[in-house]
mmCIF file of C-alpha atoms in Angstrom:
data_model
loop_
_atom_site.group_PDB
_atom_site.id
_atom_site.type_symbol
_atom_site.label_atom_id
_atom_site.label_comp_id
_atom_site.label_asym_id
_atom_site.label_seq_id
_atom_site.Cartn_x
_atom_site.Cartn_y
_atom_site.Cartn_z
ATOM 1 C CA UNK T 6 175.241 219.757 332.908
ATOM 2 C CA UNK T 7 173.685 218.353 336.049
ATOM 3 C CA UNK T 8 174.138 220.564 339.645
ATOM 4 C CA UNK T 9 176.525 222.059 338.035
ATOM 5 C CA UNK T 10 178.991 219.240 337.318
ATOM 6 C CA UNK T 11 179.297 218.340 333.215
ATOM 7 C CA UNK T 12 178.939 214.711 331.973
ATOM 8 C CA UNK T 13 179.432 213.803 328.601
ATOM 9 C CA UNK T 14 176.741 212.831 326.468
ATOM 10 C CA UNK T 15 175.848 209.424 325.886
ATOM 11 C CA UNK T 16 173.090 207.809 323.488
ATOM 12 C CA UNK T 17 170.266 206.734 325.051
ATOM 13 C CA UNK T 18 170.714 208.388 328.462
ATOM 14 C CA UNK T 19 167.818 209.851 330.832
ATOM 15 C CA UNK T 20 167.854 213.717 331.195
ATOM 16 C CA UNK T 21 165.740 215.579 333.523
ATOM 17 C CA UNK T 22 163.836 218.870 334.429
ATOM 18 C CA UNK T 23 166.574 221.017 335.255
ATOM 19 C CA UNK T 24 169.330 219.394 332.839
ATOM 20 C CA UNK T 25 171.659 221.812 330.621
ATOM 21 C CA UNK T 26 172.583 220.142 326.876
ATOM 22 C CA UNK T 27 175.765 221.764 325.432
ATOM 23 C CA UNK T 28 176.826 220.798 321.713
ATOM 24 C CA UNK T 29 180.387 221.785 321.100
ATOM 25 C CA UNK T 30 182.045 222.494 317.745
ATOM 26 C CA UNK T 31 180.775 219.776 315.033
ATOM 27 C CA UNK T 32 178.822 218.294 318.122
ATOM 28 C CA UNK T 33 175.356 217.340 317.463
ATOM 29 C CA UNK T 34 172.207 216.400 319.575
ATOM 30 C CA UNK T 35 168.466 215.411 319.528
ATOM 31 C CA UNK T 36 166.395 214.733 322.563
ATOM 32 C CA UNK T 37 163.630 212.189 321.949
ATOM 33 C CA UNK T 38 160.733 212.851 324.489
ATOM 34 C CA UNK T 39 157.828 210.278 325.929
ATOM 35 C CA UNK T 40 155.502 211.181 322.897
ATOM 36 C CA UNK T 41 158.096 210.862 320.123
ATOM 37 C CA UNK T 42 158.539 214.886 320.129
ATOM 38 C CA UNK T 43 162.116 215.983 319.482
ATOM 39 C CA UNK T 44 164.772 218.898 320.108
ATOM 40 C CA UNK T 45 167.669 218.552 318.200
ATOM 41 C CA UNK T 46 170.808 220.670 319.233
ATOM 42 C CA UNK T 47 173.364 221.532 316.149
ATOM 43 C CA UNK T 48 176.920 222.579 317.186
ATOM 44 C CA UNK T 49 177.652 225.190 319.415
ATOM 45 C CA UNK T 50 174.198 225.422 320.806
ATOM 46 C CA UNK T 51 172.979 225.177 324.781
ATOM 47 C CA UNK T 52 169.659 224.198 325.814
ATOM 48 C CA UNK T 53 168.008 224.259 329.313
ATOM 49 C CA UNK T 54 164.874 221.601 330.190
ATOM 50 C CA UNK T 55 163.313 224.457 332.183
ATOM 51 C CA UNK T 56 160.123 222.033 332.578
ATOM 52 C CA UNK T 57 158.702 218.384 332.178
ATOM 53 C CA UNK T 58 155.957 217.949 333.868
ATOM 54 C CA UNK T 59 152.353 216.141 334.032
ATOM 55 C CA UNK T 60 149.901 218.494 335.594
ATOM 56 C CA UNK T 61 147.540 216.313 337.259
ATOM 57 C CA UNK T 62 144.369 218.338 337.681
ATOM 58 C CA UNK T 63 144.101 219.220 333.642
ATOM 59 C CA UNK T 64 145.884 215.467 332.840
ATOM 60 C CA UNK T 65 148.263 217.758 330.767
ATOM 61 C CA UNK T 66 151.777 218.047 329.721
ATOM 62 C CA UNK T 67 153.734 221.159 330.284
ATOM 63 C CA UNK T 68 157.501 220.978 328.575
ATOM 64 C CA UNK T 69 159.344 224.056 328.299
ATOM 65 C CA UNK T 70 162.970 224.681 326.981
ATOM 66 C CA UNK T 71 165.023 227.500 327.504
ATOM 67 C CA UNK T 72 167.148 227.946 324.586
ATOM 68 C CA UNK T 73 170.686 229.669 325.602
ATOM 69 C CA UNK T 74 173.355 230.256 323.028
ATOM 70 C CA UNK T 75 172.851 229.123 319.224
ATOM 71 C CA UNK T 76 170.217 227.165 317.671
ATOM 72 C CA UNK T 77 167.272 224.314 318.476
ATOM 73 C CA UNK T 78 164.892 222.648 315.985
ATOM 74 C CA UNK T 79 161.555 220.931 317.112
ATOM 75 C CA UNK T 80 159.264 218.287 315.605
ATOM 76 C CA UNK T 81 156.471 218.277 318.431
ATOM 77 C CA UNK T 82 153.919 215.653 318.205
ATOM 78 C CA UNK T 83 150.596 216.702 318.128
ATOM 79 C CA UNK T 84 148.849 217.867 321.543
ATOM 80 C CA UNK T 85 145.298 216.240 321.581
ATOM 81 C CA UNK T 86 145.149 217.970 325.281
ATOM 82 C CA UNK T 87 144.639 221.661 324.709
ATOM 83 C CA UNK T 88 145.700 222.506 328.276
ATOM 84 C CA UNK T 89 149.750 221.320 327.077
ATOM 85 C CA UNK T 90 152.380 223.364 326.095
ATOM 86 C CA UNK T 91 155.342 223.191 324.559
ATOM 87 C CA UNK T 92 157.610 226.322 324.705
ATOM 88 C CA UNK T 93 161.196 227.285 323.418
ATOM 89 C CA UNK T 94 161.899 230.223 325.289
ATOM 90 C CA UNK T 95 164.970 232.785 325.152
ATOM 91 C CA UNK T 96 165.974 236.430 327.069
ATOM 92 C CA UNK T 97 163.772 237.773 324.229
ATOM 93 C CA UNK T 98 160.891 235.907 322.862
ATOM 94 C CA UNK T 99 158.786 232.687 323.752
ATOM 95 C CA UNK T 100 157.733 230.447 320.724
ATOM 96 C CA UNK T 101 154.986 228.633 322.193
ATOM 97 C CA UNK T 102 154.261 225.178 320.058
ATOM 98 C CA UNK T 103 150.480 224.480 318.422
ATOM 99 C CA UNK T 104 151.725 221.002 317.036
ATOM 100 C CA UNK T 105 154.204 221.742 314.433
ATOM 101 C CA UNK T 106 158.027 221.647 313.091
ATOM 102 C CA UNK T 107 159.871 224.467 313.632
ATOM 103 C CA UNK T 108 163.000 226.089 314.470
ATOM 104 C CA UNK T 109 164.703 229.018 317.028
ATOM 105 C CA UNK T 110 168.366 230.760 316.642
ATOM 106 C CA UNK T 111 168.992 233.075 319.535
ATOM 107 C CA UNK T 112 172.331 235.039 319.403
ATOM 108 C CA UNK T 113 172.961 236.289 322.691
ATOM 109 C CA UNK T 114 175.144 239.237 321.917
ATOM 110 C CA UNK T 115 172.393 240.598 319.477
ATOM 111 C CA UNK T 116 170.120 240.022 321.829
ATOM 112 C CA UNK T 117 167.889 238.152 318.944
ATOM 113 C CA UNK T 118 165.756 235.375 318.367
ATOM 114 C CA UNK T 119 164.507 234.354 315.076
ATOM 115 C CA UNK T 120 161.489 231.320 314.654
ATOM 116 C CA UNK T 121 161.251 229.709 311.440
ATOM 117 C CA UNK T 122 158.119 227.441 310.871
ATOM 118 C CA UNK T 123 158.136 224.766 308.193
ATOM 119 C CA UNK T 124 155.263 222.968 309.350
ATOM 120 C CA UNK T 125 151.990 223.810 311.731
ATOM 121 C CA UNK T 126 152.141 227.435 312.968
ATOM 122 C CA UNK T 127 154.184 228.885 316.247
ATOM 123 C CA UNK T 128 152.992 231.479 318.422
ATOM 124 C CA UNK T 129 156.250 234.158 319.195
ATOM 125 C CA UNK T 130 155.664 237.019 321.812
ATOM 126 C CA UNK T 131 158.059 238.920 324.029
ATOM 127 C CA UNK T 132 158.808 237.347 327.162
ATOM 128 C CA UNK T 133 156.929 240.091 329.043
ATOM 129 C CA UNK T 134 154.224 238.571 326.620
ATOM 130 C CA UNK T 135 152.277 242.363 325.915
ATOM 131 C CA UNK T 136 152.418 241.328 322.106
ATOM 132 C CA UNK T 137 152.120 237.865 320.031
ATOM 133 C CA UNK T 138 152.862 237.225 316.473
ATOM 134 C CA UNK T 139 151.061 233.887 314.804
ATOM 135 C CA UNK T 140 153.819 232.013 312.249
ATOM 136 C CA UNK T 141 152.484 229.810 310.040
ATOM 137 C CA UNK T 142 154.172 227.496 307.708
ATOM 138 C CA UNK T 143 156.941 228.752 305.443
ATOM 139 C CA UNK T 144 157.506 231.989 307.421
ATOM 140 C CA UNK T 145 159.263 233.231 310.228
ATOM 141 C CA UNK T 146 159.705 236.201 312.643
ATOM 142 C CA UNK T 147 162.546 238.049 314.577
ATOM 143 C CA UNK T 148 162.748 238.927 318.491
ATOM 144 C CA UNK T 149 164.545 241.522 319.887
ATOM 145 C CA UNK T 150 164.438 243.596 323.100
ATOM 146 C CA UNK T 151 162.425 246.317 321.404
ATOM 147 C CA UNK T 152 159.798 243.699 319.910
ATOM 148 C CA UNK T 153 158.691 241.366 317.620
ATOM 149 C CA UNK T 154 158.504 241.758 313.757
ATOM 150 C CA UNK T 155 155.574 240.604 311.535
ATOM 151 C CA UNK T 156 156.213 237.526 310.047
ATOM 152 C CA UNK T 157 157.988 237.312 306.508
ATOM 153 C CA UNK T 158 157.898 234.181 303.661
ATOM 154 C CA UNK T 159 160.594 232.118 303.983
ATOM 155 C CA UNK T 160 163.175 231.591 300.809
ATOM 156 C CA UNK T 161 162.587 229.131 299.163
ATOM 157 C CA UNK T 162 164.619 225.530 298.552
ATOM 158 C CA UNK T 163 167.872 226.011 296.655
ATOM 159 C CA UNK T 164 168.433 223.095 294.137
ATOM 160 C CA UNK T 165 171.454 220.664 294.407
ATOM 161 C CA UNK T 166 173.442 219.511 291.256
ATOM 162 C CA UNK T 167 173.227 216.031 290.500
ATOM 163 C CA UNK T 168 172.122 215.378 294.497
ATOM 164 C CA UNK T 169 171.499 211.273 294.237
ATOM 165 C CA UNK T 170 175.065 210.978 293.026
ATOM 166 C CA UNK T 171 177.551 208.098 293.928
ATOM 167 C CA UNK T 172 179.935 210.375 296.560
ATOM 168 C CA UNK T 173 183.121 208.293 296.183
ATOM 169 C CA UNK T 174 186.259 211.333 296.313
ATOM 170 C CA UNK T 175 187.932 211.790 299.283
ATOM 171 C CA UNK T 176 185.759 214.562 300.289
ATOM 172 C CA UNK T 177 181.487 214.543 300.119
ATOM 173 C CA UNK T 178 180.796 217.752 297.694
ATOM 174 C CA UNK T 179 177.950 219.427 297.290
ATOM 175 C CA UNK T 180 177.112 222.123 294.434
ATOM 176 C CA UNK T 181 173.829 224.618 295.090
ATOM 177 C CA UNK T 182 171.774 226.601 292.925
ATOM 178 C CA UNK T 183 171.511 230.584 293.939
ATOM 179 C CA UNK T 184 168.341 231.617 295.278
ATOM 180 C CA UNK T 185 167.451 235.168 294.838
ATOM 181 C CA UNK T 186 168.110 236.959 298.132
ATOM 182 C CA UNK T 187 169.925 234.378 299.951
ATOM 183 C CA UNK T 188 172.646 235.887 302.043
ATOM 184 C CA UNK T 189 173.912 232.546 302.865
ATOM 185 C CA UNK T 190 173.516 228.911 303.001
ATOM 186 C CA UNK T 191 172.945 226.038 305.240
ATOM 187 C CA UNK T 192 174.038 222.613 304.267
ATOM 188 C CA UNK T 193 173.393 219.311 306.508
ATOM 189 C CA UNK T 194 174.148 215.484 306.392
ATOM 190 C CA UNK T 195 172.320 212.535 308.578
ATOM 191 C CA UNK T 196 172.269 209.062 308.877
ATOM 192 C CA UNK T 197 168.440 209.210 308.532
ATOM 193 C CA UNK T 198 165.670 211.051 307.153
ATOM 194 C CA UNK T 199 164.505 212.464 309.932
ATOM 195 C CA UNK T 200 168.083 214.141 310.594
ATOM 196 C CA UNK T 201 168.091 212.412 314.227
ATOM 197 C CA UNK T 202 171.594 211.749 313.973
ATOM 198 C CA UNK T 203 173.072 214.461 312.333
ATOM 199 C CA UNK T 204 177.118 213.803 311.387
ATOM 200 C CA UNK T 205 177.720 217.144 309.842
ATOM 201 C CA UNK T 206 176.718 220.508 309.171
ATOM 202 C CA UNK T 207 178.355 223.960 307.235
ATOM 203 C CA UNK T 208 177.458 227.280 306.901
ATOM 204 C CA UNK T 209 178.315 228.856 303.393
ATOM 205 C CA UNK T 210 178.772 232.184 301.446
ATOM 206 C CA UNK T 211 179.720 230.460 297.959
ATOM 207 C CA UNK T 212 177.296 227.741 296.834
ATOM 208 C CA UNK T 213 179.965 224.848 297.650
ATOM 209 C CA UNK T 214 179.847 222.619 300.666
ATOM 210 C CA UNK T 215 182.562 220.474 301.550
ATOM 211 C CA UNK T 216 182.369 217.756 304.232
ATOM 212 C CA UNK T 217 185.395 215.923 305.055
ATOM 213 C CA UNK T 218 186.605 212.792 306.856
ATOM 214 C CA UNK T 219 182.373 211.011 306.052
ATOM 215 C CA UNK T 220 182.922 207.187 306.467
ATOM 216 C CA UNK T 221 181.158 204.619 303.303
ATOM 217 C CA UNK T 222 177.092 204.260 304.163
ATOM 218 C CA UNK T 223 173.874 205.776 303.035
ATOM 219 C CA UNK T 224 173.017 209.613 303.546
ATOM 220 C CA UNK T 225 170.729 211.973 303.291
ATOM 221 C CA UNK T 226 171.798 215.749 302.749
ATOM 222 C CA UNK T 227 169.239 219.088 303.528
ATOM 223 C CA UNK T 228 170.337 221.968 302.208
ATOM 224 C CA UNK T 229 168.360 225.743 302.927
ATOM 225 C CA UNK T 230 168.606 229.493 301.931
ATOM 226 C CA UNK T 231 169.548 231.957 304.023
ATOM 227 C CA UNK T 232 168.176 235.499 304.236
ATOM 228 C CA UNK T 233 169.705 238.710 305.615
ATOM 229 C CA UNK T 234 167.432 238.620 308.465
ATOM 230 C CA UNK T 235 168.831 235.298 309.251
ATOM 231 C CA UNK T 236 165.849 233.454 308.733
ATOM 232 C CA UNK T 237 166.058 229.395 307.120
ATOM 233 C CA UNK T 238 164.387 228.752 304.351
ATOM 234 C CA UNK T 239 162.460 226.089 303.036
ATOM 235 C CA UNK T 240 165.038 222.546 302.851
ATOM 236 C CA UNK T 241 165.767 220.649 299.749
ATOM 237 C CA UNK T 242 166.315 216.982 300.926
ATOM 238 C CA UNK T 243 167.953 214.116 299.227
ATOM 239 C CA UNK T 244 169.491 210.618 300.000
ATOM 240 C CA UNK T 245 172.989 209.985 298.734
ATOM 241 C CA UNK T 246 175.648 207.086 299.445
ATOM 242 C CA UNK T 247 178.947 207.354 300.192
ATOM 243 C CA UNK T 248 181.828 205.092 298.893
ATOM 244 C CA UNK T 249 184.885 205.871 299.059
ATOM 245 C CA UNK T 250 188.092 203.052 298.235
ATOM 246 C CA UNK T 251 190.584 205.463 299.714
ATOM 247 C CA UNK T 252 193.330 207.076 297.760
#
């Protein structure tokens, strides 16, 4: 969304300071910046470039996302400048970058943001910014209009049955291990390792995902743990190929 007007995504196309991103249902998106950072978008999700800038009197880089509705997931390339930022902001909390992978959910009728770090640490304060909680690696912390909480170990990686195997039915199955004090899980397929291009994700209860309609290549699938808080957990990644003749 540019001045307003909405123009569908295509790869490869320059955005700019001001730009909206809007993933609809099973839409997916990663932004790719100068310096090989990325923001990737999974569905229903809504993402404002509030700033991309070079400041010229510190020769410093100041990006700065506003994340709307739903969820965002950053791999930020090292800062050798100490004067750059790199902030995912919401109505609640600001999760200022210190060269890390990480990720933000913000439900807006909660009013709630929750940071999960996997790599590096993030810096989360209120947006008023009168408190500041460091997350390192393997932990996360929860926003909400009354505060910030202290930062909690993440669950760890649930274990997939017989991951590396041939998928050839007519749907791409995959079969978890339970992990104490998982509320949920979170179950995602790519084209690539790095989960640029991201072809399908699922939310589950039971420890089953099922992805339909996946055409014949070569996969890779990350599956996490859920807590009641809502925070990720730690992934479990694997490659897998699909083939599938067709009934």
């Amino acid at each position: 969304v540019r001045g307003g007007e909405a123009t569908p995504v295509v790869k490869g196309m320059t955005l700019a300071e001001g730009d909206i991103v809007e993933t609809g249902l099973n839409g997916f998106a990663t932004l790719v910046l100068p310096d090989a950072s990325q923001v990737s978008l999974p569905s229903s999700s809504r993402i404002r470039l509030a700033r991309l800038r070079q400041v010229p009197m510190s020769d410093s880089i100041d990006r700065r996302f506003t994340l709307e509705q739903g969820k965002s997931e950053a791999k930020v390339t090292p800062m050798t400048n100490p004067a750059s930022r790199f902030l995912i902001t919401t109505p609640v909390a600001v999760a200022a970058v210190r060269g890390t992978q990480f990720r933000v959910t913000y439900t807006p009728e909660d009013l709630k943001a929750v940071t999960t770090v996997t790599e590096g640490k993030v810096a989360v304060g209120r947006v008023n910014g009168f408190e500041e909680v460091l997350v390192r690696a393997n932990y996360g912390a929860i926003a909400t209009s009354t505060g910030v909480s202290r930062a909690f170990e993440l669950l760890p990686a649930p274990g997939v049955d017989t991951p590396e195997r041939l998928q050839n039915e007519k749907a791409v199955t995959f079969r978890l291990k339970p992990v104490d004090g998982a509320d949920k899980y979170l179950v995602e397929i790519a084209t690539d390792a790095g989960f640029v291009d991201r072809v399908g994700s699922q939310e589950i209860t039971d420890l089953v995902a099922v992805f339909e309609g996946v055409p014949n290549g070569h996969y890779f699938v990350r599956a996490y743990a859920v807590d009641s808080l809502g925070l990720v957990g730690r992934p479990a990644q694997y490659a897998f190929e699909r083939v599938f003749a067709g009934p």
